[in-house]
Short mmCIF file of C-alpha atoms (C1' of nucleotides) in Angstrom, two decimals:
data_model
loop_
_atom_site.label_atom_id
_atom_site.label_comp_id
_atom_site.label_asym_id
_atom_site.label_seq_id
_atom_site.Cartn_x
_atom_site.Cartn_y
_atom_site.Cartn_z
CA MET A 102 67.07 216.42 54.44
CA SER A 103 70.03 217.47 52.36
CA HIS A 104 72.91 218.73 54.41
CA THR A 105 74.78 221.22 52.29
CA LEU A 106 78.33 219.96 51.88
CA GLY A 107 81.19 222.47 52.57
CA ILE A 108 83.10 223.76 49.50
CA ARG A 109 85.85 221.51 50.45
CA GLN A 110 83.83 218.14 50.55
CA ALA A 111 82.01 219.14 47.59
CA GLN A 112 85.20 219.55 45.32
CA LYS A 113 86.48 216.30 46.69
CA GLN A 114 83.42 214.34 45.78
CA LYS A 115 83.57 215.98 42.31
CA THR A 116 87.03 214.77 41.72
CA ARG A 117 86.22 211.40 43.06
CA GLN A 118 83.36 211.14 40.52
CA ALA A 119 85.78 212.24 37.88
CA PHE A 120 88.00 209.31 38.75
CA LEU A 121 85.05 206.91 38.56
CA ASP A 122 83.97 208.35 35.22
CA ALA A 123 87.53 208.26 33.67
CA ALA A 124 88.15 204.69 34.88
CA LEU A 125 84.84 203.39 33.57
CA ALA A 126 85.80 204.86 30.02
CA LEU A 127 89.23 203.38 30.16
CA LEU A 128 87.75 200.01 31.10
CA GLU A 129 85.80 199.65 27.83
CA GLU A 130 88.88 198.40 26.23
CA GLN A 131 90.67 196.59 29.04
CA SER A 132 90.25 194.79 32.33
CA LEU A 133 90.47 196.25 35.79
CA SER A 134 93.62 194.13 36.54
CA SER A 135 95.57 196.07 33.83
CA LEU A 136 94.20 199.47 34.71
CA GLY A 137 97.14 201.63 35.99
CA LEU A 138 96.82 204.36 38.65
CA ARG A 139 98.74 206.85 36.64
CA GLU A 140 96.54 205.99 33.55
CA VAL A 141 93.51 207.14 35.47
CA THR A 142 94.99 210.34 36.95
CA ARG A 143 96.30 211.22 33.47
CA ALA A 144 92.76 210.96 32.07
CA VAL A 145 91.35 213.01 34.90
CA GLY A 146 94.03 215.65 34.49
CA VAL A 147 95.45 215.40 37.99
CA ALA A 148 98.70 214.61 39.69
CA PRO A 149 99.25 210.75 40.17
CA THR A 150 99.55 211.26 43.99
CA ALA A 151 95.99 212.80 44.05
CA PHE A 152 94.68 209.35 43.51
CA TYR A 153 95.47 208.32 47.03
CA ARG A 154 93.45 210.90 48.47
CA HIS A 155 90.33 208.90 47.37
CA PHE A 156 91.38 205.30 46.79
CA ARG A 157 93.92 202.89 48.27
CA SER A 158 94.44 201.06 44.99
CA THR A 159 92.70 200.43 41.62
CA ALA A 160 90.98 197.43 43.29
CA ASP A 161 89.45 199.80 45.67
CA LEU A 162 88.31 202.01 42.80
CA GLY A 163 86.85 198.92 41.30
CA VAL A 164 84.71 198.18 44.34
CA ALA A 165 83.28 201.69 44.32
CA LEU A 166 82.54 201.24 40.66
CA VAL A 167 80.40 198.13 41.63
CA ASP A 168 78.47 200.08 44.05
CA GLU A 169 77.72 202.69 41.41
CA ALA A 170 76.85 200.20 38.83
CA LEU A 171 74.60 197.95 40.98
CA GLY A 172 73.75 199.82 44.05
CA SER A 173 71.07 201.93 42.77
CA LEU A 174 69.41 199.17 40.72
CA HIS A 175 67.62 197.24 43.49
CA PRO A 176 64.42 199.27 43.57
CA MET A 177 64.30 198.90 39.67
CA VAL A 178 64.59 195.11 39.82
CA ARG A 179 62.09 194.76 42.69
CA THR A 180 59.35 196.72 40.69
CA THR A 181 60.15 194.78 37.46
CA VAL A 182 59.52 191.46 38.96
CA SER A 183 56.71 192.58 41.06
CA THR A 184 53.49 190.89 40.46
CA THR A 185 51.36 193.05 38.10
CA GLY A 186 50.09 191.92 34.81
CA ASP A 187 50.12 188.44 33.55
CA SER A 188 53.20 186.17 32.87
CA GLU A 189 53.66 187.17 29.20
CA GLU A 190 53.30 190.90 30.02
CA ARG A 191 55.92 190.72 32.66
CA ILE A 192 58.36 189.10 30.36
CA THR A 193 58.23 191.55 27.64
CA ARG A 194 58.40 194.34 30.31
CA ALA A 195 61.48 192.85 31.82
CA VAL A 196 63.30 192.39 28.53
CA GLU A 197 62.53 195.84 27.41
CA LEU A 198 63.75 197.26 30.69
CA ILE A 199 67.06 195.36 30.36
CA ALA A 200 67.39 196.80 26.79
CA ARG A 201 66.83 200.38 27.94
CA HIS A 202 69.25 200.00 30.80
CA VAL A 203 71.85 198.65 28.64
CA GLU A 204 71.49 201.55 26.15
CA ALA A 205 71.58 203.96 28.96
CA TYR A 206 74.42 202.67 30.94
CA PRO A 207 76.56 200.47 28.48
CA ALA A 208 79.79 201.15 30.28
CA HIS A 209 78.38 199.96 33.69
CA VAL A 210 77.03 196.86 32.23
CA ARG A 211 80.13 195.98 30.39
CA PHE A 212 82.11 196.62 33.63
CA ILE A 213 79.95 194.23 35.59
CA ALA A 214 79.98 191.53 33.02
CA ARG A 215 83.77 191.88 32.70
CA GLU A 216 84.72 191.86 36.23
CA ARG A 217 82.23 189.44 37.50
CA HIS A 218 84.82 186.58 36.73
CA GLY A 219 87.73 189.07 36.36
CA GLY A 220 91.15 189.02 37.84
CA VAL A 221 90.54 191.12 40.97
CA GLN A 222 89.31 189.26 43.89
CA PRO A 223 87.69 192.09 45.97
CA VAL A 224 85.81 193.33 43.03
CA ARG A 225 84.55 189.82 42.22
CA GLU A 226 83.40 189.43 45.75
CA ALA A 227 81.57 192.85 45.66
CA ILE A 228 79.63 191.88 42.57
CA ARG A 229 78.95 188.40 43.94
CA SER A 230 77.33 189.89 47.07
CA GLN A 231 75.25 192.27 45.02
CA LEU A 232 74.02 189.50 42.90
CA VAL A 233 73.16 187.34 45.95
CA ARG A 234 71.10 190.48 47.31
CA PHE A 235 69.26 190.65 43.83
CA ALA A 236 68.42 187.00 44.09
CA GLU A 237 67.15 187.35 47.56
CA GLU A 238 65.02 190.28 46.55
CA VAL A 239 63.62 188.45 43.37
CA LYS A 240 62.86 185.58 45.71
CA ALA A 241 60.92 187.70 47.97
CA GLU A 242 58.78 189.06 45.07
CA LEU A 243 58.25 185.54 43.70
CA ALA A 244 57.02 184.39 47.05
CA LYS A 245 54.23 186.92 46.85
CA ASP A 246 52.98 185.33 43.75
CA PRO A 247 49.91 182.95 44.25
CA GLU A 248 51.90 180.60 41.80
CA ALA A 249 54.50 180.17 44.55
CA ALA A 250 52.06 178.19 46.60
CA GLY A 251 53.66 174.82 47.78
CA TRP A 252 57.26 175.97 46.82
CA SER A 253 60.01 175.43 49.26
CA ASP A 254 62.43 178.30 50.07
CA ASP A 255 65.27 176.53 48.37
CA ASP A 256 63.28 176.22 45.17
CA LEU A 257 62.22 179.77 45.28
CA LEU A 258 65.95 180.90 45.73
CA MET A 259 66.87 178.38 42.92
CA LEU A 260 64.47 179.99 40.51
CA ALA A 261 65.50 183.55 41.60
CA HIS A 262 69.16 182.76 40.73
CA LEU A 263 68.13 181.42 37.44
CA TYR A 264 66.25 184.76 36.65
CA VAL A 265 69.23 186.86 37.77
CA ASP A 266 71.71 184.86 35.79
CA GLN A 267 69.37 185.10 32.75
CA MET A 268 69.13 188.87 33.23
CA LEU A 269 72.94 189.20 33.08
CA ILE A 270 73.19 187.01 30.05
CA THR A 271 70.48 189.11 28.25
CA ALA A 272 72.17 192.22 29.23
CA SER A 273 75.50 191.23 27.73
CA LEU A 274 73.82 190.03 24.60
CA PHE A 275 72.30 193.47 24.22
CA LEU A 276 75.66 194.98 24.76
CA GLU A 277 77.11 193.09 21.81
CA THR A 278 74.55 194.45 19.55
CA LEU A 279 74.80 198.02 20.55
CA GLU A 280 76.35 199.10 17.38
CA ALA A 281 74.64 196.57 15.26
CA PRO A 282 71.46 197.20 13.15
CA ARG A 283 68.29 197.19 15.19
CA GLU A 284 67.46 194.02 13.18
CA GLU A 285 70.00 192.27 15.33
CA ARG A 286 68.75 193.87 18.58
CA GLU A 287 65.29 192.66 17.66
CA ARG A 288 66.61 189.08 17.31
CA VAL A 289 68.16 189.25 20.85
CA THR A 290 64.84 190.50 22.24
CA GLN A 291 63.04 187.51 20.63
CA LEU A 292 65.66 185.16 21.95
CA ALA A 293 65.51 186.41 25.56
CA THR A 294 61.73 186.69 25.53
CA ARG A 295 61.47 183.06 24.54
CA GLN A 296 64.08 181.85 27.03
CA LEU A 297 62.20 183.60 29.77
CA ARG A 298 58.91 182.12 28.48
CA LEU A 299 60.39 178.59 28.68
CA ILE A 300 61.56 179.15 32.16
CA SER A 301 58.14 180.55 33.07
CA ILE A 302 56.56 177.34 31.60
CA GLY A 303 58.75 175.18 33.70
CA ARG A 304 57.94 177.26 36.76
CA SER A 305 54.12 176.69 36.36
CA HIS A 306 54.62 172.90 35.96
CA TRP A 307 57.15 172.50 38.76
CA ARG A 308 55.01 171.06 41.55
CA ASP A 309 54.07 168.07 39.37
CA MET B 129 99.20 158.28 10.78
CA SER B 130 101.65 160.15 13.18
CA HIS B 131 104.39 161.73 11.27
CA THR B 132 107.48 161.87 13.41
CA LEU B 133 108.45 165.51 13.93
CA GLY B 134 112.06 166.52 13.55
CA ILE B 135 114.02 167.25 16.76
CA ARG B 136 113.76 170.87 16.01
CA GLN B 137 109.98 171.03 15.47
CA ALA B 138 109.42 168.89 18.53
CA GLN B 139 111.48 171.20 20.73
CA LYS B 140 109.59 174.20 19.41
CA GLN B 141 106.28 172.68 20.23
CA LYS B 142 107.56 171.77 23.57
CA THR B 143 108.57 175.37 24.40
CA ARG B 144 105.28 176.64 22.92
CA GLN B 145 103.30 174.25 25.24
CA ALA B 146 105.47 175.57 28.18
CA PHE B 147 104.35 179.26 27.26
CA LEU B 148 100.74 178.07 27.32
CA ASP B 149 101.17 176.39 30.63
CA ALA B 150 102.95 179.16 32.24
CA ALA B 151 100.51 181.68 30.94
CA LEU B 152 97.53 179.57 32.28
CA ALA B 153 99.12 179.43 35.65
CA LEU B 154 99.71 183.20 35.79
CA LEU B 155 96.23 183.91 34.54
CA GLU B 156 94.78 182.39 37.77
CA GLU B 157 95.40 185.60 39.60
CA GLN B 158 95.02 188.26 36.71
CA SER B 159 93.29 188.90 33.45
CA LEU B 160 94.88 188.43 30.00
CA SER B 161 94.95 192.19 29.33
CA SER B 162 97.31 192.62 32.14
CA LEU B 163 99.58 189.66 31.35
CA GLY B 164 102.98 190.88 30.26
CA LEU B 165 105.20 189.21 27.75
CA ARG B 166 108.25 189.36 29.92
CA GLU B 167 106.23 187.89 32.84
CA VAL B 168 105.42 184.84 30.77
CA THR B 169 109.07 184.42 29.40
CA ARG B 170 110.50 184.75 32.93
CA ALA B 171 108.06 181.96 34.20
CA VAL B 172 109.05 179.70 31.34
CA GLY B 173 112.72 180.44 32.05
CA VAL B 174 113.58 181.73 28.64
CA ALA B 175 114.62 185.13 27.16
CA PRO B 176 111.98 187.76 26.40
CA THR B 177 112.66 187.75 22.80
CA ALA B 178 111.97 183.99 22.40
CA PHE B 179 108.24 184.76 22.79
CA TYR B 180 108.08 186.26 19.26
CA ARG B 181 109.06 182.98 17.86
CA HIS B 182 105.74 181.51 18.81
CA PHE B 183 103.23 184.38 19.19
CA ARG B 184 102.70 187.86 17.87
CA SER B 185 101.31 189.18 21.06
CA THR B 186 99.76 188.10 24.40
CA ALA B 187 96.28 188.39 22.73
CA ASP B 188 97.58 185.87 20.10
CA LEU B 189 98.51 183.52 23.05
CA GLY B 190 95.15 183.92 24.37
CA VAL B 191 93.49 182.84 21.30
CA ALA B 192 95.68 179.76 21.37
CA LEU B 193 94.61 178.99 24.90
CA VAL B 194 90.88 179.24 23.92
CA ASP B 195 91.58 176.40 21.38
CA GLU B 196 93.39 174.33 23.94
CA ALA B 197 90.62 174.93 26.51
CA LEU B 198 87.55 174.42 24.32
CA GLY B 199 88.77 172.81 21.05
CA SER B 200 88.93 169.25 22.50
CA LEU B 201 85.69 169.61 24.29
CA HIS B 202 83.20 169.10 21.44
CA PRO B 203 82.93 165.28 21.34
CA MET B 204 82.37 165.27 25.15
CA VAL B 205 79.47 167.82 24.94
CA ARG B 206 77.96 165.80 22.02
CA THR B 207 77.94 162.49 23.78
CA THR B 208 76.65 164.08 27.11
CA VAL B 209 73.63 165.63 25.60
CA SER B 210 73.05 162.54 23.38
CA THR B 211 69.72 160.82 24.03
CA THR B 212 70.47 157.86 26.20
CA GLY B 213 68.56 157.41 29.36
CA ASP B 214 65.49 159.38 30.57
CA SER B 215 65.63 163.07 31.22
CA GLU B 216 66.39 162.93 35.03
CA GLU B 217 69.26 160.49 34.31
CA ARG B 218 70.67 162.82 31.64
CA ILE B 219 70.67 165.83 33.90
CA THR B 220 72.57 164.28 36.70
CA ARG B 221 75.00 162.86 34.31
CA ALA B 222 75.59 166.21 32.83
CA VAL B 223 76.00 167.97 36.15
CA GLU B 224 78.57 165.47 37.34
CA LEU B 225 80.51 165.60 34.13
CA ILE B 226 80.77 169.42 34.51
CA ALA B 227 81.91 168.90 38.05
CA ARG B 228 84.57 166.39 36.99
CA HIS B 229 85.82 168.64 34.13
CA VAL B 230 86.18 171.66 36.54
CA GLU B 231 88.13 169.37 38.91
CA ALA B 232 90.38 168.19 36.18
CA TYR B 233 90.97 171.50 34.39
CA PRO B 234 90.13 174.33 36.72
CA ALA B 235 92.66 176.82 35.16
CA HIS B 236 91.10 176.28 31.69
CA VAL B 237 87.66 176.77 32.99
CA ARG B 238 88.62 179.87 35.01
CA PHE B 239 90.33 181.30 31.87
CA ILE B 240 87.24 180.81 29.66
CA ALA B 241 84.86 182.27 32.22
CA ARG B 242 87.21 185.14 32.94
CA GLU B 243 87.91 186.07 29.32
CA ARG B 244 84.55 185.47 27.79
CA HIS B 245 83.68 189.09 28.62
CA GLY B 246 87.34 190.06 29.15
CA GLY B 247 89.33 193.11 27.81
CA VAL B 248 90.88 191.40 24.82
CA GLN B 249 88.63 191.51 21.76
CA PRO B 250 90.23 188.70 19.66
CA VAL B 251 90.01 186.37 22.56
CA ARG B 252 86.33 187.26 23.23
CA GLU B 253 85.64 186.55 19.53
CA ALA B 254 87.49 183.26 19.64
CA ILE B 255 85.37 182.11 22.77
CA ARG B 256 82.19 183.36 21.31
CA SER B 257 82.59 181.48 18.01
CA GLN B 258 83.38 178.25 20.02
CA LEU B 259 80.27 178.66 22.22
CA VAL B 260 78.13 179.19 18.96
CA ARG B 261 79.65 175.94 17.70
CA PHE B 262 78.70 174.14 21.05
CA ALA B 263 75.06 175.51 20.69
CA GLU B 264 74.88 174.30 17.19
CA GLU B 265 76.04 170.87 18.28
CA VAL B 266 73.67 170.70 21.16
CA LYS B 267 70.89 171.84 18.85
CA ALA B 268 71.70 168.91 16.41
CA GLU B 269 71.46 166.47 19.30
CA LEU B 270 68.29 167.90 20.74
CA ALA B 271 66.79 167.52 17.20
CA LYS B 272 67.23 163.81 17.36
CA ASP B 273 65.16 163.51 20.45
CA PRO B 274 61.46 162.49 19.73
CA GLU B 275 60.37 165.28 22.22
CA ALA B 276 61.67 167.75 19.48
CA ALA B 277 58.81 166.99 17.32
CA GLY B 278 57.00 170.14 16.13
CA TRP B 279 59.86 172.35 17.30
CA SER B 280 61.14 175.10 14.98
CA ASP B 281 64.83 175.53 14.23
CA ASP B 282 64.86 178.83 16.06
CA ASP B 283 63.26 177.37 19.19
CA LEU B 284 65.81 174.46 19.09
CA LEU B 285 68.72 176.83 18.94
CA MET B 286 67.12 178.98 21.58
CA LEU B 287 66.99 176.00 24.01
CA ALA B 288 70.53 174.95 22.96
CA HIS B 289 71.93 178.37 23.99
CA LEU B 290 70.08 178.21 27.29
CA TYR B 291 71.73 174.77 27.92
CA VAL B 292 75.23 176.14 26.91
CA ASP B 293 74.93 179.20 29.14
CA GLN B 294 73.67 177.07 31.94
CA MET B 295 76.55 174.78 31.53
CA LEU B 296 79.08 177.73 31.88
CA ILE B 297 77.16 179.18 34.97
CA THR B 298 77.34 175.77 36.66
CA ALA B 299 81.04 175.34 35.85
CA SER B 300 81.90 178.75 37.38
CA LEU B 301 80.01 177.86 40.36
CA PHE B 302 81.87 174.57 40.81
CA LEU B 303 85.03 176.64 40.36
CA GLU B 304 84.18 178.76 43.33
CA THR B 305 83.81 175.76 45.49
CA LEU B 306 86.95 174.09 44.49
CA GLU B 307 88.66 174.78 47.85
CA ALA B 308 85.49 174.59 49.86
CA PRO B 309 84.14 171.55 51.82
CA ARG B 310 82.32 168.94 49.74
CA GLU B 311 79.10 170.05 51.58
CA GLU B 312 79.25 173.27 49.47
CA ARG B 313 79.89 171.49 46.31
CA GLU B 314 76.93 169.21 47.10
CA ARG B 315 74.82 172.29 47.39
CA VAL B 316 75.96 173.49 43.90
CA THR B 317 75.14 170.14 42.52
CA GLN B 318 71.51 170.20 43.87
CA LEU B 319 71.10 173.74 42.66
CA ALA B 320 72.29 173.08 39.12
CA THR B 321 70.32 169.89 38.99
CA ARG B 322 67.03 171.46 39.89
CA GLN B 323 67.77 174.52 37.47
CA LEU B 324 68.14 171.90 34.60
CA ARG B 325 65.20 170.05 35.70
CA LEU B 326 63.07 173.31 35.65
CA ILE B 327 64.26 174.01 32.12
CA SER B 328 63.59 170.47 31.17
CA ILE B 329 59.98 170.71 32.49
CA GLY B 330 59.57 173.97 30.46
CA ARG B 331 60.82 172.10 27.41
CA SER B 332 58.31 169.26 27.60
CA HIS B 333 55.42 171.75 27.95
CA TRP B 334 56.78 174.27 25.33
CA ARG B 335 54.28 173.21 22.40
CA ASP B 336 51.19 173.97 24.54
"C1'" DT C 235 130.58 167.55 4.08
"C1'" DC C 236 129.03 172.00 3.65
"C1'" DA C 237 125.88 175.73 3.25
"C1'" DT C 238 121.41 177.08 5.09
"C1'" DC C 239 117.93 177.65 8.39
"C1'" DC C 240 115.96 179.20 12.71
"C1'" DA C 241 114.76 178.70 17.97
"C1'" DG C 242 116.69 180.98 21.39
"C1'" DT C 243 120.23 184.69 23.44
"C1'" DT C 244 122.31 189.08 24.53
"C1'" DA C 245 122.29 193.91 24.99
"C1'" DA C 246 120.21 198.17 24.75
"C1'" DC C 247 116.23 201.71 24.07
"C1'" DA C 248 112.86 204.99 25.62
"C1'" DA C 249 108.81 204.83 28.05
"C1'" DC C 250 106.17 203.55 31.67
"C1'" DT C 251 104.83 201.85 36.41
"C1'" DG C 252 103.54 202.37 42.01
"C1'" DT C 253 105.11 204.71 46.01
"C1'" DT C 254 107.44 207.90 49.23
"C1'" DC C 255 108.42 212.41 51.04
"C1'" DT C 256 107.93 217.27 50.94
"C1'" DC C 257 105.50 221.27 49.91
"C1'" DT C 258 101.50 224.63 48.98
"C1'" DG C 259 97.36 227.34 49.33
"C1'" DG C 260 92.78 227.91 50.31
"C1'" DA C 261 88.88 226.12 53.22
"C1'" DA C 262 87.62 225.08 58.03
"C1'" DT C 263 87.75 225.72 62.73
"C1'" DT C 264 88.59 228.24 67.04
"C1'" DA D 190 92.24 237.20 63.13
"C1'" DA D 191 95.07 233.26 63.92
"C1'" DT D 192 95.52 228.38 63.56
"C1'" DT D 193 94.72 223.91 61.90
"C1'" DC D 194 93.57 220.86 58.23
"C1'" DC D 195 93.86 218.60 53.92
"C1'" DA D 196 93.20 217.91 48.58
"C1'" DG D 197 96.21 218.23 45.26
"C1'" DA D 198 101.27 219.32 43.24
"C1'" DG D 199 105.95 218.41 42.43
"C1'" DA D 200 110.06 215.68 42.24
"C1'" DA D 201 112.41 211.75 42.72
"C1'" DC D 202 113.14 206.42 43.50
"C1'" DA D 203 114.08 201.81 41.63
"C1'" DG D 204 111.64 198.53 38.69
"C1'" DT D 205 109.17 197.29 35.08
"C1'" DT D 206 107.45 197.17 30.21
"C1'" DG D 207 107.45 195.93 24.61
"C1'" DT D 208 110.44 195.99 20.82
"C1'" DT D 209 114.62 196.36 17.93
"C1'" DA D 210 119.01 194.64 16.23
"C1'" DA D 211 122.70 191.60 15.79
"C1'" DC D 212 124.39 187.21 17.54
"C1'" DT D 213 125.11 181.95 18.28
"C1'" DG D 214 125.21 177.10 17.55
"C1'" DG D 215 122.87 172.91 16.77
"C1'" DA D 216 119.42 170.68 13.50
"C1'" DT D 217 118.45 170.24 8.52
"C1'" DG D 218 118.72 169.40 3.64
"C1'" DA D 219 121.71 169.42 -0.66
#
DNA sequence: TCATCCAGTTAACAACTGTTCTCTGGAATT
DNA sequence: AATTCCAGAGAACAGTTGTTAACTGGATGA
């Protein structure tokens, strides 16, 4: 059910996407709070005033970038944590999936890591609410596991947050090794795997 | 052995500290990469050119702030992780210490959390190297514990990094609840405590 | 006491910023 | 075919930015 957009709407979405792409590129070497409106329009090749047709401010643009970077990631997270295979299998699968994602969308990952605690409040809030959603989804998957028998809701959510934070830490570690020899990337893989393994062990002995 | 500084050097250090304080205050609502030199001098109440007598650039100032925020924290971390009391006792002690520190130096903590993945490379590097030092120190303390028998150096460092990252996550959580009712702060305390407990359980079953 | 030093000042520079108002030309609607 | 709509352009605004050069006056060391 794809409703064909008019020529006008299509062009508008195209320029809007150009804004997002240009901003993301510029944000590899600075923070959102120093990103200028004119800077972005210059990179897109458009008049400064055109910016206002799409965004109220650079903060607004930032919120849109959060949606682009995290919005489409929810199904992926769900299926990754889903209960197929044994613990060790799931861990290596998760770490590899993070590595692939960082390689495929480095700018998105960098943006999220940078602005999660960055200087623009609405963007921080947008990221925070997405991460809370992730944690809730992970919790829902964890609850399906037979190992979760006897776990309180609070404890499940606690573990889910631990996993989500660990995911972000691992992603930003991979980011740093993007231009490093694969020996370094292997080291990060091993580290993240063992950290997840330790958490997994703690999980299986929690009820004691 | 305190060598009395001349009037001149004393004044210089005083204004330098005024720069650091003013910058830290301004950085509560923005990132370092958007902090202007004139903005800082205006806040200090001094001519723009005076800035160059102390720092080459705002990035340089940022590195100095990293030292101020983390440099004096090493002994505290050492004694916190040190092996006195049982596991549960150490955990509650650590969480409370983090809470106190965030309350006492919120701006420092915010600065570190913000600029750890921020847009200024030299500052990121400075923070990274300090965190590596923390991890090494935590590792050294962990090694003293009888529970560390049979642990490889790599595994000890892996656990140490897990603790350091967890420390930062907890600190930034407390930061968000600074102006919230103490009910919220209590919730964060409980969450952080249980996460550390789970890690601790994983640690004690690691050798299996 | 006198010459040196140097933290902070003053003035000026070209370049840049966000935002407003007015205009245009092609798509969309009637 | 005639009218409305609206994404983007153009020009102008008052303020801001980092950096340079030449200066002042009080602390410093001979």
